[in-house]
mmCIF file of C-alpha atoms in Angstrom:
data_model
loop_
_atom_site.group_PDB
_atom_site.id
_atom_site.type_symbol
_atom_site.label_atom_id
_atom_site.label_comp_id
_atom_site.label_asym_id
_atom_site.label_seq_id
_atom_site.Cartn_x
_atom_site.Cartn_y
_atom_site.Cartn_z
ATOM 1 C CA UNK A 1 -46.462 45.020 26.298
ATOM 2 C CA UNK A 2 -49.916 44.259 25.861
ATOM 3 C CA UNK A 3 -51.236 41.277 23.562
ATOM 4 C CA UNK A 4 -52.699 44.106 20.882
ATOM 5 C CA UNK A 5 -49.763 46.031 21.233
ATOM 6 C CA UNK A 6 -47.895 42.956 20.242
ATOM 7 C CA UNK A 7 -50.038 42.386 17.494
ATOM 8 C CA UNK A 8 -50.480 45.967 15.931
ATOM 9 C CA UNK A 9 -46.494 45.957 16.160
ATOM 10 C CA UNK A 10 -46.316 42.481 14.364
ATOM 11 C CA UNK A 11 -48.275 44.389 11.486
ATOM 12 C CA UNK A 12 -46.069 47.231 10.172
ATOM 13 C CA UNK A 13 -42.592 47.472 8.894
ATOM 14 C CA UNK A 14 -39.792 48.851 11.564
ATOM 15 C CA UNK A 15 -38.189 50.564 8.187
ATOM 16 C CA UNK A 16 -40.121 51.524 4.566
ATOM 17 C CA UNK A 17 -37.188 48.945 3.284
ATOM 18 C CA UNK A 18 -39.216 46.105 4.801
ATOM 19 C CA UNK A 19 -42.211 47.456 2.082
ATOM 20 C CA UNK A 20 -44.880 49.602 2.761
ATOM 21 C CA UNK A 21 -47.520 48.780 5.105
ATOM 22 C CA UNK A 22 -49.278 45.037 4.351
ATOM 23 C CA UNK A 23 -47.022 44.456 1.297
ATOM 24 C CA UNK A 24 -43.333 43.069 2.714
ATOM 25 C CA UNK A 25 -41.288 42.768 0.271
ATOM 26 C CA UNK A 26 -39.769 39.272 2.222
ATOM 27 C CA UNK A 27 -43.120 37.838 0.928
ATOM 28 C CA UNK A 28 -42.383 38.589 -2.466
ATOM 29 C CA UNK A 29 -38.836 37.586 -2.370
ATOM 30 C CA UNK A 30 -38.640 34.101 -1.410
ATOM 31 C CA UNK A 31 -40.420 33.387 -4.872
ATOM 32 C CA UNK A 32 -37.068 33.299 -6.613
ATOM 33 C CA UNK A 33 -35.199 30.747 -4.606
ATOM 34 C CA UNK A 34 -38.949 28.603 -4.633
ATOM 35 C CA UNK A 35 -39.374 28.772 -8.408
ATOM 36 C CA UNK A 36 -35.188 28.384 -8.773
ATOM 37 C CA UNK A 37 -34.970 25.335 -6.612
ATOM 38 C CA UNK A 38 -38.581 23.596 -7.956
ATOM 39 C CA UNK A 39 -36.937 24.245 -11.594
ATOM 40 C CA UNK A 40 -33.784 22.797 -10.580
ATOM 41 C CA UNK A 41 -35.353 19.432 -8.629
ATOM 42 C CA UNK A 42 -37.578 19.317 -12.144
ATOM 43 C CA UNK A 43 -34.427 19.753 -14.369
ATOM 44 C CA UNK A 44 -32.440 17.212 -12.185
ATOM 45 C CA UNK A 45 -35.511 14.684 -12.427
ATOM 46 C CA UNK A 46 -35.673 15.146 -16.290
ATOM 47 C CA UNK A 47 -32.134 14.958 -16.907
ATOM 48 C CA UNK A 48 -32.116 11.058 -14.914
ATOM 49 C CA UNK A 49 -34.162 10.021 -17.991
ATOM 50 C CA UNK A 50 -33.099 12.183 -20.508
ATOM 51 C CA UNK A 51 -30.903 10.590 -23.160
ATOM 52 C CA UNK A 52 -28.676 13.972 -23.663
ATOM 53 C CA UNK A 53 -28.751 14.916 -19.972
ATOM 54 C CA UNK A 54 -26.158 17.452 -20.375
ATOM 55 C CA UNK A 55 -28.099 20.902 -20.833
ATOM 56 C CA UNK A 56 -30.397 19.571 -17.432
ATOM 57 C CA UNK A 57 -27.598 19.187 -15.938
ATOM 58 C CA UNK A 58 -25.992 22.523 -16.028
ATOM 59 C CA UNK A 59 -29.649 24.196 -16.060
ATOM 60 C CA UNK A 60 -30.046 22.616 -12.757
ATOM 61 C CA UNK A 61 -26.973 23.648 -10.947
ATOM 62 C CA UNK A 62 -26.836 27.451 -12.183
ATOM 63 C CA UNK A 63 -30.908 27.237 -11.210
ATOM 64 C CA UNK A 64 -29.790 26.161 -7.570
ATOM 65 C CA UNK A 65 -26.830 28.782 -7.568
ATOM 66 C CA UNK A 66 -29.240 31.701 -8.432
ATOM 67 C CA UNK A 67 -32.086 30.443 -5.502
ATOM 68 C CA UNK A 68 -29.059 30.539 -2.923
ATOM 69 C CA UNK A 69 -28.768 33.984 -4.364
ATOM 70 C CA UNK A 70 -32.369 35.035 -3.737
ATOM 71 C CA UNK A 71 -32.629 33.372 -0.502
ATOM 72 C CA UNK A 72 -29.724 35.553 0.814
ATOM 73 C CA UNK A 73 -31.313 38.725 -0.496
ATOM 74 C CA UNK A 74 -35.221 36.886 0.624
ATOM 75 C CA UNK A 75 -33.204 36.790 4.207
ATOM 76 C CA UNK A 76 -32.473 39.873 4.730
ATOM 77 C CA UNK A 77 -36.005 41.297 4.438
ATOM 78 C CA UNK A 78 -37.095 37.883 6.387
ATOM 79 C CA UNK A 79 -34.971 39.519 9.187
ATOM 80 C CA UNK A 80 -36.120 43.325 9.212
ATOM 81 C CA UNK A 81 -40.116 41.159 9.833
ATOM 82 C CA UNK A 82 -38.109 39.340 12.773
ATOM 83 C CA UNK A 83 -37.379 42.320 14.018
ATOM 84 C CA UNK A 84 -40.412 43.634 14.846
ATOM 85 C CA UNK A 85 -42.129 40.367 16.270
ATOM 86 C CA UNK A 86 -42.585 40.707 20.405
ATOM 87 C CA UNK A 87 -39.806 38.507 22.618
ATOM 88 C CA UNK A 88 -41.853 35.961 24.031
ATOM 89 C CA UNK A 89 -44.684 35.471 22.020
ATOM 90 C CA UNK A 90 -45.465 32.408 19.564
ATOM 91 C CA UNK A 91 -45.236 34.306 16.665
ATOM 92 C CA UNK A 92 -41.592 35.224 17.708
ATOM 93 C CA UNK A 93 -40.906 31.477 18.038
ATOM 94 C CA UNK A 94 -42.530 30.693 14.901
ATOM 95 C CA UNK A 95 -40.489 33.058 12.981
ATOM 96 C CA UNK A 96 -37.216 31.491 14.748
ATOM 97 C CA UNK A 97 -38.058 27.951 13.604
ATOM 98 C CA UNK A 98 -39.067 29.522 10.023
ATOM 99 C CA UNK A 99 -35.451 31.278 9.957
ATOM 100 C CA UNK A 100 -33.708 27.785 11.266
ATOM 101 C CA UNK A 101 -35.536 26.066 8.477
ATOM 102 C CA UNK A 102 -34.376 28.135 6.117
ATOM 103 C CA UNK A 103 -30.874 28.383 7.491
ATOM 104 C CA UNK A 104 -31.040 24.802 7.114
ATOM 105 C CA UNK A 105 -32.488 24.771 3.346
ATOM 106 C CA UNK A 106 -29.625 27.625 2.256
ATOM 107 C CA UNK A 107 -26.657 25.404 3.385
ATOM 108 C CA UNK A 108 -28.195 22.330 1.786
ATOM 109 C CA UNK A 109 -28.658 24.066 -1.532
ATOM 110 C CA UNK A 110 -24.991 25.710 -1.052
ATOM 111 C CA UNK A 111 -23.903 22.266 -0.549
ATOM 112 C CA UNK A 112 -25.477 21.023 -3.553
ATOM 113 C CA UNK A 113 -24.355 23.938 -5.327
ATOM 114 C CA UNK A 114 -20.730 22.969 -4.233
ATOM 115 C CA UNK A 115 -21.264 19.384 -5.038
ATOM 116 C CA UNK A 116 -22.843 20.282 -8.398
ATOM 117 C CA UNK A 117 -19.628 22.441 -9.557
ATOM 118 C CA UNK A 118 -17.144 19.573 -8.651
ATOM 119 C CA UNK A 119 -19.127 16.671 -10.212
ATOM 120 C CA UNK A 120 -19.678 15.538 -13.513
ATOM 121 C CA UNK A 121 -20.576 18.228 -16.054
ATOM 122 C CA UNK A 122 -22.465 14.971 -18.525
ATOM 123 C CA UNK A 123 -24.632 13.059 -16.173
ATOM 124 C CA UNK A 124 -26.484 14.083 -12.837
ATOM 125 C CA UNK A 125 -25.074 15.146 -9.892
ATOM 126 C CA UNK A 126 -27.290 11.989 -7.435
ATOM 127 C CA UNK A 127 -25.155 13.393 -4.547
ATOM 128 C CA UNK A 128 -26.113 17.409 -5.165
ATOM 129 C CA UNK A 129 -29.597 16.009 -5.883
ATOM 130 C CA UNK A 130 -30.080 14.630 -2.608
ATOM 131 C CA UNK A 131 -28.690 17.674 -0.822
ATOM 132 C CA UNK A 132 -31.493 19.396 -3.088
ATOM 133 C CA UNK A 133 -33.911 17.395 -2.055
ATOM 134 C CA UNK A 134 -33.840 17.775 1.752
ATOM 135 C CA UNK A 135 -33.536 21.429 1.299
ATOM 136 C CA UNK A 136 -36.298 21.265 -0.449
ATOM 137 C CA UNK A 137 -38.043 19.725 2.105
ATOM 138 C CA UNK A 138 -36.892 22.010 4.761
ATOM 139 C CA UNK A 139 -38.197 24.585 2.691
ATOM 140 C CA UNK A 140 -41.600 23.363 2.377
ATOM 141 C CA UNK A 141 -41.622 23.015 6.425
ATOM 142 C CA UNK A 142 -40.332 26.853 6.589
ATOM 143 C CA UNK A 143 -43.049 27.903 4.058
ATOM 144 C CA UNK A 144 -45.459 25.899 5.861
ATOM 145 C CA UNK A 145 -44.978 28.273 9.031
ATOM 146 C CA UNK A 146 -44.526 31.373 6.858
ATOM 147 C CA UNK A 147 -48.068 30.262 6.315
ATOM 148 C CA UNK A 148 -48.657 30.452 10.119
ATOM 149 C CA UNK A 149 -46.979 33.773 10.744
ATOM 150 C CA UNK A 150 -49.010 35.338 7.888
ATOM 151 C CA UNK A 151 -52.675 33.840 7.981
ATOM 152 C CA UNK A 152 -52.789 33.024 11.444
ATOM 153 C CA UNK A 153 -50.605 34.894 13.260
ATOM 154 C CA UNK A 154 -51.442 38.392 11.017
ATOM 155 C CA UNK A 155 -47.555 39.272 11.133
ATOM 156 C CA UNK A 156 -47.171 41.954 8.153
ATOM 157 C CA UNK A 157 -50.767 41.582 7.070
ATOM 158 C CA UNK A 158 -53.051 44.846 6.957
ATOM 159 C CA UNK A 159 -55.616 44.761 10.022
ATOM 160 C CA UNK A 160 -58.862 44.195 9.928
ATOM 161 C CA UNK A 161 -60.144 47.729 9.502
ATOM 162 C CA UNK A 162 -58.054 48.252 6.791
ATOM 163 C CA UNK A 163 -59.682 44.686 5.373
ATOM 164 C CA UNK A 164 -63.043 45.624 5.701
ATOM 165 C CA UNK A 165 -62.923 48.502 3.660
ATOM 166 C CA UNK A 166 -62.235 46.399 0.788
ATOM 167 C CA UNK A 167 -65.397 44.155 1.585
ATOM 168 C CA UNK A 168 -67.680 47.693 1.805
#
């Protein structure tokens, strides 16, 4: 397969449940688990200093339950954009070290989840905070090379005649 076969494949969904044509819905997706997880880290830092740490506390863990959620669902539409990436090229191992990332970043936040419903229900969880933490970070690594795959690597993104029109 050519290199601009490769590319105009890397450009439109395999299935209309992907999204149409340069909107995937995986891109829209992954803003749950984001926002969940950033509100949860925020709640978890708030309710360290908080005098009644309580309502953080249980804000936080059903916050990192519900991203876990959305990442599942953010996954599978992740995976139909997989699918149609060329064996062999860089974008195809981009996308594979975005998915391990994540992978990664699900099970920490799982974990934390976990730790979160067996610790104390008054005072922080430290231990499902640090398991938040490093998922978080794998997360901003993943959405680092979703970055890649979309802006330089034009996987999913309208081409450029379809561009220009707008900029007629």
């Amino acid at each position: 397969m050519s290199d601009l076969s490769a590319l105009r494949r890397a450009k439109r969904p395999r299935t209309p449940l992907a999204g149409p044509y340069g909107h995937p819905f995986h891109a829209m997706l992954v803003t749950v688990p984001i926002g969940a997880w950033t509100g949860a880290l925020v709640f978890d830092l708030v309710s360290f200093f908080s005098g009644d740490p309580e309502a953080f506390v249980r804000g936080a863990k059903w916050l990192v339950g519900i991203g876990v959620i959305g990442a599942l669902v953010a996954a599978v539409f992740g995976l139909m954009d997989l699918s149609i990436l060329t064996r062999g090229t860089k974008a195809r191992r981009v996308a594979l070290t975005h998915m391990a990332l994540n992978i990664a970043a699900i099970v920490l936040f799982a974990v934390s989840f976990l730790l979160r419903l067996n610790g104390p229900q008054e005072g922080p969880a430290v231990a499902g905070f640090v398991a938040a933490l490093v998922g978080f970070a794998a997360v901003g690594a993943s959405g680092f090379l979703g970055g890649e795959l979309t802006y330089r690597h034009g996987v999913r993104v309208a081409d450029e005649e379809t561009q220009a029109q707008a900029h007629r």
